[in-house]
Short mmCIF file of C-alpha atoms in Angstrom, two decimals:
data_model
loop_
_atom_site.label_atom_id
_atom_site.label_comp_id
_atom_site.label_asym_id
_atom_site.label_seq_id
_atom_site.Cartn_x
_atom_site.Cartn_y
_atom_site.Cartn_z
CA MET O 1 9.25 35.11 -3.40
CA GLU O 2 7.50 32.31 -1.55
CA GLN O 3 9.13 29.09 -2.62
CA LEU O 4 12.48 27.79 -3.73
CA GLY O 5 13.48 24.34 -4.88
CA VAL O 6 16.64 22.69 -6.11
CA GLU O 7 16.93 19.29 -7.74
CA PRO O 8 19.50 17.37 -9.82
CA ALA O 9 17.06 16.04 -12.43
CA GLU O 10 14.65 17.01 -15.17
CA GLU O 11 11.46 16.65 -13.19
CA ALA O 12 10.75 17.89 -9.70
CA GLY O 13 8.89 15.69 -7.27
CA ARG O 14 7.54 16.32 -3.83
CA TYR O 15 5.93 13.77 -1.58
CA GLU O 16 3.07 14.80 0.62
CA GLU O 17 1.27 12.85 3.29
CA GLU O 18 -2.46 12.63 2.67
CA ASP O 19 -5.27 13.07 5.14
CA ALA O 20 -6.03 9.91 7.09
CA ALA O 21 -9.76 10.55 7.50
CA GLN O 22 -10.89 11.55 4.04
CA ALA O 23 -13.18 8.75 2.89
CA MET O 24 -15.26 8.06 5.98
CA GLU O 25 -17.16 11.30 5.46
CA ARG O 26 -18.05 10.40 1.86
CA VAL O 27 -19.84 7.16 2.31
CA GLU O 28 -21.92 5.21 4.76
CA ALA O 29 -20.91 1.64 4.18
CA GLY O 30 -22.04 -1.29 6.29
CA GLU O 31 -19.47 -3.38 8.12
CA ALA O 32 -18.81 -6.94 7.09
CA ASP O 33 -18.61 -9.66 9.67
CA CYS O 34 -14.87 -10.18 9.37
CA SER O 35 -12.15 -8.22 11.08
CA PRO O 36 -9.17 -6.40 9.56
CA GLY O 37 -6.77 -9.05 10.76
CA ALA O 38 -3.92 -6.77 11.80
CA PRO O 39 -2.62 -5.73 15.21
CA GLY O 40 -3.64 -2.54 16.93
CA PRO O 41 -7.25 -1.65 17.68
CA GLU O 42 -8.59 -4.57 15.62
CA GLU O 43 -8.56 -8.26 16.47
CA PRO O 44 -7.83 -11.01 13.91
CA GLY O 45 -10.65 -13.10 12.60
CA GLY O 46 -12.70 -13.62 9.47
CA LEU O 47 -15.34 -15.38 7.48
CA THR O 48 -15.01 -18.69 5.69
CA TRP O 49 -15.71 -19.02 1.96
CA LEU O 50 -15.75 -22.05 -0.29
CA VAL O 51 -13.26 -21.83 -3.14
CA PRO O 52 -14.59 -23.40 -6.35
CA GLU O 53 -12.26 -25.24 -8.66
CA GLY O 54 -10.91 -23.47 -11.70
CA SER O 55 -9.36 -20.10 -12.26
CA SER O 56 -9.78 -17.00 -14.38
CA SER O 57 -7.77 -13.92 -15.16
CA SER O 58 -8.47 -11.03 -12.78
CA ARG O 59 -6.14 -8.47 -11.27
CA VAL O 60 -5.83 -8.16 -7.51
CA ILE O 61 -4.49 -4.75 -6.52
CA VAL O 62 -3.91 -3.54 -2.97
CA HIS O 63 -3.53 0.09 -1.94
CA VAL O 64 -1.69 0.46 1.37
CA ASP O 65 -2.11 3.79 3.16
CA LEU O 66 -0.22 4.36 6.40
CA ASP O 67 -2.11 5.97 9.28
CA CYS O 68 -0.99 9.55 10.10
CA PHE O 69 2.46 8.55 8.90
CA TYR O 70 4.59 11.44 10.14
CA ALA O 71 2.98 11.24 13.58
CA GLN O 72 3.60 7.48 13.73
CA VAL O 73 7.27 7.95 12.92
CA GLU O 74 7.54 10.50 15.73
CA MET O 75 5.81 8.17 18.20
CA ILE O 76 8.13 5.31 17.24
CA SER O 77 11.11 7.60 17.77
CA ASN O 78 9.73 8.80 21.12
CA PRO O 79 7.35 6.25 22.67
CA GLU O 80 6.41 8.74 25.40
CA LEU O 81 4.31 10.54 22.78
CA LYS O 82 1.96 7.57 22.37
CA GLY O 83 -1.51 8.23 23.68
CA LYS O 84 -1.01 11.99 23.69
CA PRO O 85 -2.54 14.39 21.15
CA LEU O 86 0.36 14.92 18.76
CA GLY O 87 0.84 17.30 15.86
CA VAL O 88 3.69 17.49 13.36
CA GLN O 89 4.56 21.11 12.67
CA GLN O 90 6.11 22.65 9.58
CA LYS O 91 6.44 26.42 9.71
CA TYR O 92 3.15 27.75 11.08
CA LEU O 93 1.04 24.71 10.11
CA VAL O 94 0.16 21.38 11.66
CA VAL O 95 0.78 19.26 8.58
CA THR O 96 -0.62 16.13 10.20
CA CYS O 97 -1.65 14.82 13.60
CA ASN O 98 -2.49 11.55 15.30
CA TYR O 99 -6.00 10.34 16.00
CA GLU O 100 -5.95 11.48 19.61
CA ALA O 101 -5.51 15.04 18.33
CA ARG O 102 -8.15 14.62 15.63
CA LYS O 103 -10.70 13.56 18.20
CA LEU O 104 -10.09 16.88 19.95
CA GLY O 105 -10.68 18.93 16.80
CA VAL O 106 -7.20 19.28 15.31
CA LYS O 107 -7.12 18.93 11.54
CA LYS O 108 -4.49 18.57 8.84
CA LEU O 109 -2.97 21.87 7.64
CA MET O 110 -4.49 23.76 10.56
CA ASN O 111 -2.73 26.90 11.73
CA VAL O 112 -0.66 26.16 14.84
CA ARG O 113 -2.41 28.91 16.79
CA ASP O 114 -5.85 27.54 15.90
CA ALA O 115 -4.76 24.00 16.73
CA LYS O 116 -3.55 25.05 20.19
CA GLU O 117 -6.83 26.85 20.81
CA LYS O 118 -8.75 23.71 19.88
CA CYS O 119 -6.45 21.47 21.88
CA PRO O 120 -4.30 23.26 24.50
CA GLN O 121 -2.64 19.98 25.48
CA LEU O 122 -1.48 19.36 21.88
CA VAL O 123 2.16 18.27 21.71
CA LEU O 124 3.97 19.69 18.68
CA VAL O 125 7.12 18.26 17.10
CA ASN O 126 9.10 19.85 14.30
CA GLY O 127 8.67 17.91 11.07
CA GLU O 128 10.56 20.13 8.64
CA ASP O 129 13.41 17.64 8.27
CA LEU O 130 11.94 14.83 6.16
CA THR O 131 14.92 12.50 6.49
CA ARG O 132 13.43 10.07 9.03
CA TYR O 133 10.07 10.00 7.24
CA ARG O 134 11.78 9.29 3.94
CA GLU O 135 13.89 6.48 5.41
CA MET O 136 10.89 4.82 7.05
CA SER O 137 8.91 5.17 3.85
CA TYR O 138 11.51 3.19 1.91
CA LYS O 139 11.56 0.54 4.63
CA VAL O 140 7.81 0.07 4.13
CA THR O 141 8.22 -0.30 0.37
CA GLU O 142 11.03 -2.82 0.83
CA LEU O 143 8.88 -4.84 3.22
CA LEU O 144 5.97 -4.90 0.76
CA GLU O 145 8.34 -6.09 -1.97
CA GLU O 146 8.86 -9.25 0.08
CA PHE O 147 5.24 -10.13 -0.73
CA SER O 148 5.29 -9.04 -4.38
CA PRO O 149 8.00 -7.51 -6.58
CA VAL O 150 5.38 -5.30 -8.21
CA VAL O 151 5.16 -2.36 -5.79
CA GLU O 152 4.60 1.25 -6.79
CA ARG O 153 5.30 4.07 -4.34
CA LEU O 154 2.82 6.91 -4.14
CA GLY O 155 4.35 9.51 -1.89
CA PHE O 156 5.83 8.74 1.51
CA ASP O 157 2.81 6.99 2.98
CA GLU O 158 1.13 5.09 0.14
CA ASN O 159 1.97 2.08 -2.01
CA PHE O 160 0.19 0.07 -4.68
CA VAL O 161 0.90 -3.67 -4.68
CA ASP O 162 -0.08 -6.01 -7.52
CA LEU O 163 -0.88 -9.34 -5.88
CA THR O 164 -2.30 -11.03 -8.98
CA GLU O 165 0.47 -13.62 -9.34
CA MET O 166 0.73 -14.16 -5.60
CA VAL O 167 -2.99 -14.91 -5.37
CA GLU O 168 -2.76 -17.33 -8.29
CA LYS O 169 0.12 -19.19 -6.67
CA ARG O 170 -1.78 -19.53 -3.39
CA LEU O 171 -4.80 -20.95 -5.14
CA GLN O 172 -2.63 -23.44 -7.02
CA GLN O 173 -0.82 -24.53 -3.87
CA LEU O 174 -3.97 -25.32 -1.94
CA GLN O 175 -4.64 -29.02 -1.57
CA SER O 176 -8.06 -30.40 -2.42
CA ASP O 177 -8.92 -30.88 1.23
CA GLU O 178 -7.97 -27.25 1.87
CA LEU O 179 -10.28 -25.90 -0.80
CA SER O 180 -13.32 -26.36 1.38
CA ALA O 181 -12.80 -23.06 3.15
CA LEU O 182 -10.64 -19.97 3.25
CA THR O 183 -10.50 -17.23 5.84
CA GLY O 184 -10.78 -13.72 4.45
CA SER O 185 -9.85 -10.59 6.34
CA GLY O 186 -11.38 -7.16 6.63
CA HIS O 187 -14.59 -5.48 5.65
CA VAL O 188 -16.54 -6.13 2.46
CA TYR O 189 -17.64 -2.82 1.01
CA ASN O 190 -21.38 -2.15 1.06
CA ASN O 191 -22.01 -5.50 2.80
CA GLN O 192 -22.19 -7.05 -0.64
CA TYR O 193 -23.17 -10.69 -0.98
CA ILE O 194 -20.20 -12.93 -1.71
CA ASN O 195 -20.77 -15.28 -4.62
CA LEU O 196 -19.01 -18.50 -3.70
CA HIS O 197 -19.05 -19.60 -7.34
CA ASP O 198 -17.39 -16.45 -8.68
CA ILE O 199 -13.63 -16.89 -8.93
CA VAL O 200 -13.19 -13.11 -9.17
CA HIS O 201 -14.70 -12.79 -5.71
CA ILE O 202 -12.49 -15.59 -4.44
CA ARG O 203 -9.33 -14.03 -5.82
CA LEU O 204 -10.11 -10.70 -4.17
CA LEU O 205 -10.78 -12.40 -0.87
CA VAL O 206 -7.48 -14.27 -1.04
CA GLY O 207 -5.95 -10.88 -1.77
CA SER O 208 -7.51 -9.62 1.45
CA GLN O 209 -5.65 -12.38 3.31
CA ILE O 210 -2.33 -11.25 1.90
CA ALA O 211 -3.15 -7.60 2.59
CA ALA O 212 -3.73 -8.48 6.24
CA GLU O 213 -0.40 -10.31 6.33
CA MET O 214 1.36 -7.26 4.88
CA ARG O 215 -0.19 -4.98 7.49
CA GLU O 216 0.72 -7.39 10.26
CA ALA O 217 4.32 -7.50 9.03
CA MET O 218 4.45 -3.70 8.95
CA TYR O 219 3.35 -3.58 12.56
CA ASN O 220 5.59 -6.38 13.81
CA GLN O 221 8.74 -5.27 11.97
CA LEU O 222 8.36 -1.49 11.76
CA GLY O 223 5.75 -0.63 14.39
CA LEU O 224 3.46 0.99 11.80
CA THR O 225 -0.26 0.59 11.25
CA GLY O 226 -2.10 1.32 8.04
CA CYS O 227 -5.22 0.76 6.01
CA ALA O 228 -5.60 -1.25 2.84
CA GLY O 229 -8.03 -1.44 -0.03
CA VAL O 230 -8.33 -4.58 -2.15
CA ALA O 231 -9.89 -4.26 -5.60
CA SER O 232 -9.43 -5.11 -9.27
CA ASN O 233 -7.59 -1.91 -10.23
CA LYS O 234 -5.59 0.96 -8.75
CA LEU O 235 -8.39 3.52 -8.84
CA LEU O 236 -10.85 1.37 -6.92
CA ALA O 237 -8.24 0.07 -4.48
CA LYS O 238 -7.23 3.61 -3.56
CA LEU O 239 -10.82 4.76 -3.11
CA VAL O 240 -11.91 1.82 -0.98
CA SER O 241 -8.83 1.82 1.25
CA GLY O 242 -10.07 4.91 3.07
CA ILE O 243 -13.56 3.70 3.92
CA PHE O 244 -12.65 2.22 7.30
CA LYS O 245 -9.88 3.98 9.25
CA PRO O 246 -7.57 3.66 11.08
CA ASN O 247 -5.79 0.31 10.88
CA GLN O 248 -8.46 -1.52 8.90
CA GLN O 249 -8.96 -2.86 5.41
CA THR O 250 -11.78 -3.24 2.92
CA VAL O 251 -12.30 -5.41 -0.13
CA LEU O 252 -14.37 -4.09 -3.04
CA LEU O 253 -16.22 -6.62 -5.16
CA PRO O 254 -16.86 -5.57 -8.79
CA GLU O 255 -20.62 -5.29 -8.41
CA SER O 256 -20.24 -2.50 -5.85
CA SER O 257 -17.77 -0.37 -7.79
CA GLN O 258 -20.42 2.03 -9.09
CA VAL O 259 -21.82 2.53 -5.60
CA LEU O 260 -18.36 3.58 -4.46
CA ILE O 261 -17.61 5.79 -7.47
CA GLN O 262 -20.93 7.62 -7.29
CA SER O 263 -20.49 8.25 -3.57
CA LEU O 264 -17.86 10.86 -4.46
CA SER O 265 -19.32 14.33 -4.01
CA HIS O 266 -17.23 15.87 -6.80
CA VAL O 267 -15.13 14.68 -9.73
CA LYS O 268 -12.08 16.36 -8.17
CA GLU O 269 -12.14 13.69 -5.45
CA MET O 270 -11.39 11.05 -8.07
CA PRO O 271 -7.73 9.98 -8.27
CA GLY O 272 -6.41 10.82 -11.72
CA ILE O 273 -8.29 14.09 -12.08
CA GLY O 274 -6.08 16.98 -11.08
CA TYR O 275 -6.85 20.56 -10.13
CA LYS O 276 -6.61 22.02 -13.65
CA THR O 277 -8.66 19.25 -15.25
CA ALA O 278 -11.33 19.61 -12.55
CA LYS O 279 -11.54 23.35 -13.28
CA ARG O 280 -11.97 22.69 -16.99
CA LEU O 281 -14.67 20.13 -16.25
CA GLU O 282 -16.48 22.63 -14.03
CA ALA O 283 -16.41 25.13 -16.89
CA LEU O 284 -18.24 22.51 -18.96
CA GLY O 285 -20.85 22.08 -16.25
CA ILE O 286 -19.39 18.80 -15.00
CA SER O 287 -19.16 18.53 -11.23
CA SER O 288 -20.45 15.10 -10.24
CA VAL O 289 -19.33 11.67 -11.36
CA LEU O 290 -22.72 11.16 -13.00
CA ASP O 291 -22.22 14.39 -14.96
CA LEU O 292 -18.96 13.03 -16.32
CA GLN O 293 -20.44 9.63 -17.10
CA THR O 294 -23.28 11.10 -19.15
CA PHE O 295 -21.39 13.97 -20.82
CA SER O 296 -20.96 13.86 -24.60
CA PRO O 297 -17.70 12.04 -25.40
CA LYS O 298 -17.23 14.05 -28.59
CA ILE O 299 -17.51 17.42 -26.83
CA LEU O 300 -15.24 16.21 -24.04
CA GLU O 301 -12.62 15.06 -26.55
CA LYS O 302 -12.80 18.41 -28.33
CA GLU O 303 -12.25 20.32 -25.09
CA LEU O 304 -9.66 18.11 -23.39
CA GLY O 305 -8.13 16.07 -26.17
CA ILE O 306 -8.94 12.49 -27.07
CA SER O 307 -6.49 10.82 -24.68
CA VAL O 308 -7.44 12.77 -21.55
CA ALA O 309 -11.17 12.70 -22.32
CA GLN O 310 -11.28 8.96 -22.83
CA ARG O 311 -9.15 8.27 -19.78
CA ILE O 312 -11.15 10.32 -17.29
CA GLN O 313 -14.49 9.15 -18.66
CA LYS O 314 -13.36 5.56 -18.14
CA LEU O 315 -12.29 6.47 -14.62
CA SER O 316 -15.81 7.75 -13.94
CA PHE O 317 -17.06 4.21 -14.59
CA GLY O 318 -14.40 2.70 -12.34
CA GLU O 319 -12.29 1.49 -15.27
CA ASP O 320 -8.54 1.78 -14.81
CA ASN O 321 -6.16 -0.40 -16.78
CA SER O 322 -3.02 1.38 -15.62
CA PRO O 323 -0.42 -1.10 -14.38
CA VAL O 324 1.26 -1.08 -11.01
CA THR O 325 4.71 0.11 -12.05
CA PRO O 326 7.62 -0.84 -9.78
CA SER O 327 9.12 2.43 -8.68
CA GLY O 328 12.76 1.41 -8.43
CA PRO O 329 15.31 4.03 -7.37
CA PRO O 330 13.96 7.59 -7.62
CA GLN O 331 14.78 9.28 -10.90
CA SER O 332 15.12 12.66 -9.26
CA PHE O 333 15.77 14.19 -5.87
CA SER O 334 14.25 17.48 -4.85
CA GLU O 335 14.32 19.79 -1.87
CA GLU O 336 11.66 22.47 -1.52
CA ASP O 337 10.63 24.94 1.11
CA SER O 338 7.90 27.54 1.46
CA PHE O 339 8.27 30.75 3.42
CA LYS O 340 7.41 34.42 3.41
CA LYS O 341 8.81 36.36 0.48
CA CYS O 342 12.54 37.06 0.52
CA SER O 343 13.42 40.70 1.11
CA SER O 344 16.78 40.62 -0.65
CA GLU O 345 18.94 38.70 -3.09
CA VAL O 346 21.26 37.71 -0.25
CA GLU O 347 18.38 36.17 1.67
CA ALA O 348 17.28 34.24 -1.41
CA LYS O 349 20.81 32.93 -1.98
CA ASN O 350 21.03 31.79 1.64
CA LYS O 351 17.77 29.87 1.27
CA ILE O 352 19.06 28.19 -1.87
CA GLU O 353 22.31 27.18 -0.18
CA GLU O 354 20.39 25.59 2.70
CA LEU O 355 18.35 23.52 0.25
CA LEU O 356 21.44 22.63 -1.75
CA ALA O 357 23.26 21.32 1.33
CA SER O 358 20.36 19.02 2.19
CA LEU O 359 20.05 17.89 -1.41
CA LEU O 360 23.75 17.12 -1.67
CA ASN O 361 23.59 14.90 1.41
CA ARG O 362 20.89 12.80 -0.22
CA VAL O 363 22.79 12.60 -3.52
CA CYS O 364 25.95 11.39 -1.78
CA GLN O 365 24.05 8.81 0.28
CA ASP O 366 22.38 7.47 -2.86
CA GLY O 367 25.71 6.96 -4.62
CA ARG O 368 24.51 7.69 -8.15
CA LYS O 369 25.79 10.68 -10.10
CA PRO O 370 23.32 13.40 -11.11
CA HIS O 371 23.66 15.01 -14.53
CA THR O 372 21.30 17.97 -14.36
CA ILE O 373 20.51 20.58 -11.74
CA ARG O 374 17.39 22.67 -11.75
CA LEU O 375 16.32 25.67 -9.71
CA ILE O 376 12.64 26.46 -9.20
CA ILE O 377 11.18 29.61 -7.70
CA ARG O 378 7.73 30.98 -7.15
CA ARG O 379 7.38 34.75 -7.40
CA TYR O 380 5.46 36.52 -4.71
CA SER O 381 1.97 37.31 -6.00
CA SER O 382 -1.26 37.94 -4.16
CA GLU O 383 -3.21 36.83 -7.22
CA ASN O 384 -1.41 33.78 -8.60
CA HIS O 385 0.04 31.40 -6.02
CA CYS O 386 0.81 28.67 -8.56
CA SER O 387 3.17 30.61 -10.85
CA ARG O 388 6.55 28.89 -10.91
CA GLU O 389 9.70 29.61 -12.89
CA SER O 390 12.70 27.39 -13.39
CA ARG O 391 16.20 27.29 -14.86
CA GLN O 392 18.38 24.25 -15.35
CA CYS O 393 21.76 23.25 -16.74
CA PRO O 394 23.91 20.12 -17.08
CA ILE O 395 26.48 19.33 -14.41
CA PRO O 396 29.98 19.09 -15.99
CA SER O 397 31.60 15.67 -15.98
CA HIS O 398 34.56 16.80 -13.87
CA VAL O 399 32.14 17.86 -11.12
CA ILE O 400 30.25 14.57 -11.35
CA GLN O 401 33.50 12.61 -11.01
CA LYS O 402 34.36 14.41 -7.76
CA LEU O 403 31.03 13.57 -6.17
CA GLY O 404 31.54 10.83 -3.61
CA THR O 405 34.99 12.04 -2.63
CA GLU O 406 35.80 14.11 0.42
CA ASN O 407 35.69 17.24 -1.75
CA GLU O 408 32.25 16.59 -3.19
CA ARG O 409 30.52 19.33 -1.22
CA GLN O 410 33.00 21.99 -2.30
CA SER O 411 33.05 20.94 -5.94
CA TYR O 412 29.29 20.70 -6.27
CA GLY O 413 28.59 23.83 -4.26
CA GLY O 414 31.28 25.78 -6.07
CA PHE O 415 29.87 24.78 -9.43
CA PHE O 416 26.44 25.91 -8.35
CA GLN O 417 27.77 29.31 -7.28
CA ARG O 418 29.61 29.81 -10.58
CA GLN O 419 26.56 28.91 -12.63
CA ARG O 420 24.12 31.25 -10.91
CA ASN O 421 24.35 34.09 -13.38
CA LYS O 422 24.68 31.81 -16.38
CA LEU O 423 21.35 30.26 -15.50
CA GLY O 424 19.71 33.60 -14.93
CA PHE O 425 19.13 33.13 -11.21
CA SER O 426 19.91 36.76 -10.41
CA THR O 427 17.38 37.91 -12.97
CA ILE O 428 14.74 35.69 -11.43
CA TRP O 429 15.45 36.86 -7.92
CA LYS O 430 14.76 40.50 -8.76
CA ASN O 431 11.11 41.54 -8.95
#
């Protein structure tokens, strides 16, 4: 057995911090003449563009990606770590590290032993308790909601923000004498020419102003830096946000979207195409974005189904109509851990109880009452590392009612113990 998880909901969810240096290796994009406009290594500044009269309908979506998030949280907690090569350790892996460590050869998900060989002066902190990261993550989302109510969380360190209405309001509030010029912030992808008579361009550039303000607020109020991508949809905003890192932002004008999309070396790098779908595409001889763009729609629909085929083929052209969906309170809580296989049923039960205790703390802090509990395991297998099994059952009303009282731990934990065999946990534990 390698992995256990417990959660009081139908669907499990696990947040993972993404690599902070992924996109720079994909593309060589020229720098625009305006600065990112947020504190840190960049200085404020910008270009001036004439805003023509009139308006048109065009979405303005921002993807905000925090720089080496776990490491930043640790440096905020302990300022003495700033300027030192820092790695956040979970088990035997460096799950993330700051830029000082990256410059010395440390990479995400590197074995601790290898990381110390690369960088003997590397400072390691234990990051197995996600509580502080989770709390800071929600603070970021709450801050972004002050700029727009339409904010969608994507893991601990990413958020989508729909600024369409905010941009429209700013344009309407500008006086005629203020329409002569606006200051935009950040890079313009591919050094593309800015059409001063194209309101779509203007809206995106106003969006870049607001993105810079959001990043500045994150730094001033929370001490965090991050990157941002400004584009007309979620797909493009996410892709362009990683072009200039760290602590910078980039706006993507529509005419350059194909340049960005085709810079991806493989379709699996495209948000919205998961591991299994990428494997099925490879079996069809599709590896590049161009392959997907030119592949027969009928054959693709036959192999993947109409809905999936049409969706991913549109993505390959940079088309993404999916809305930014306000996340609201999480619909499920989960606690997971990975470790070497358990040698006995007792050891497995102990692991479950550790996860359950952590999960119960979060449930009680949230205040809502869960109705379903689910146990997930992964059998030990040298061949299939993705095989997972699960069992779930409803939580009786009398147990739910006791949650929030001083006896909530005993009532919830006792229920879990009594339901083990009913749910088939013992059967799962035995190989």
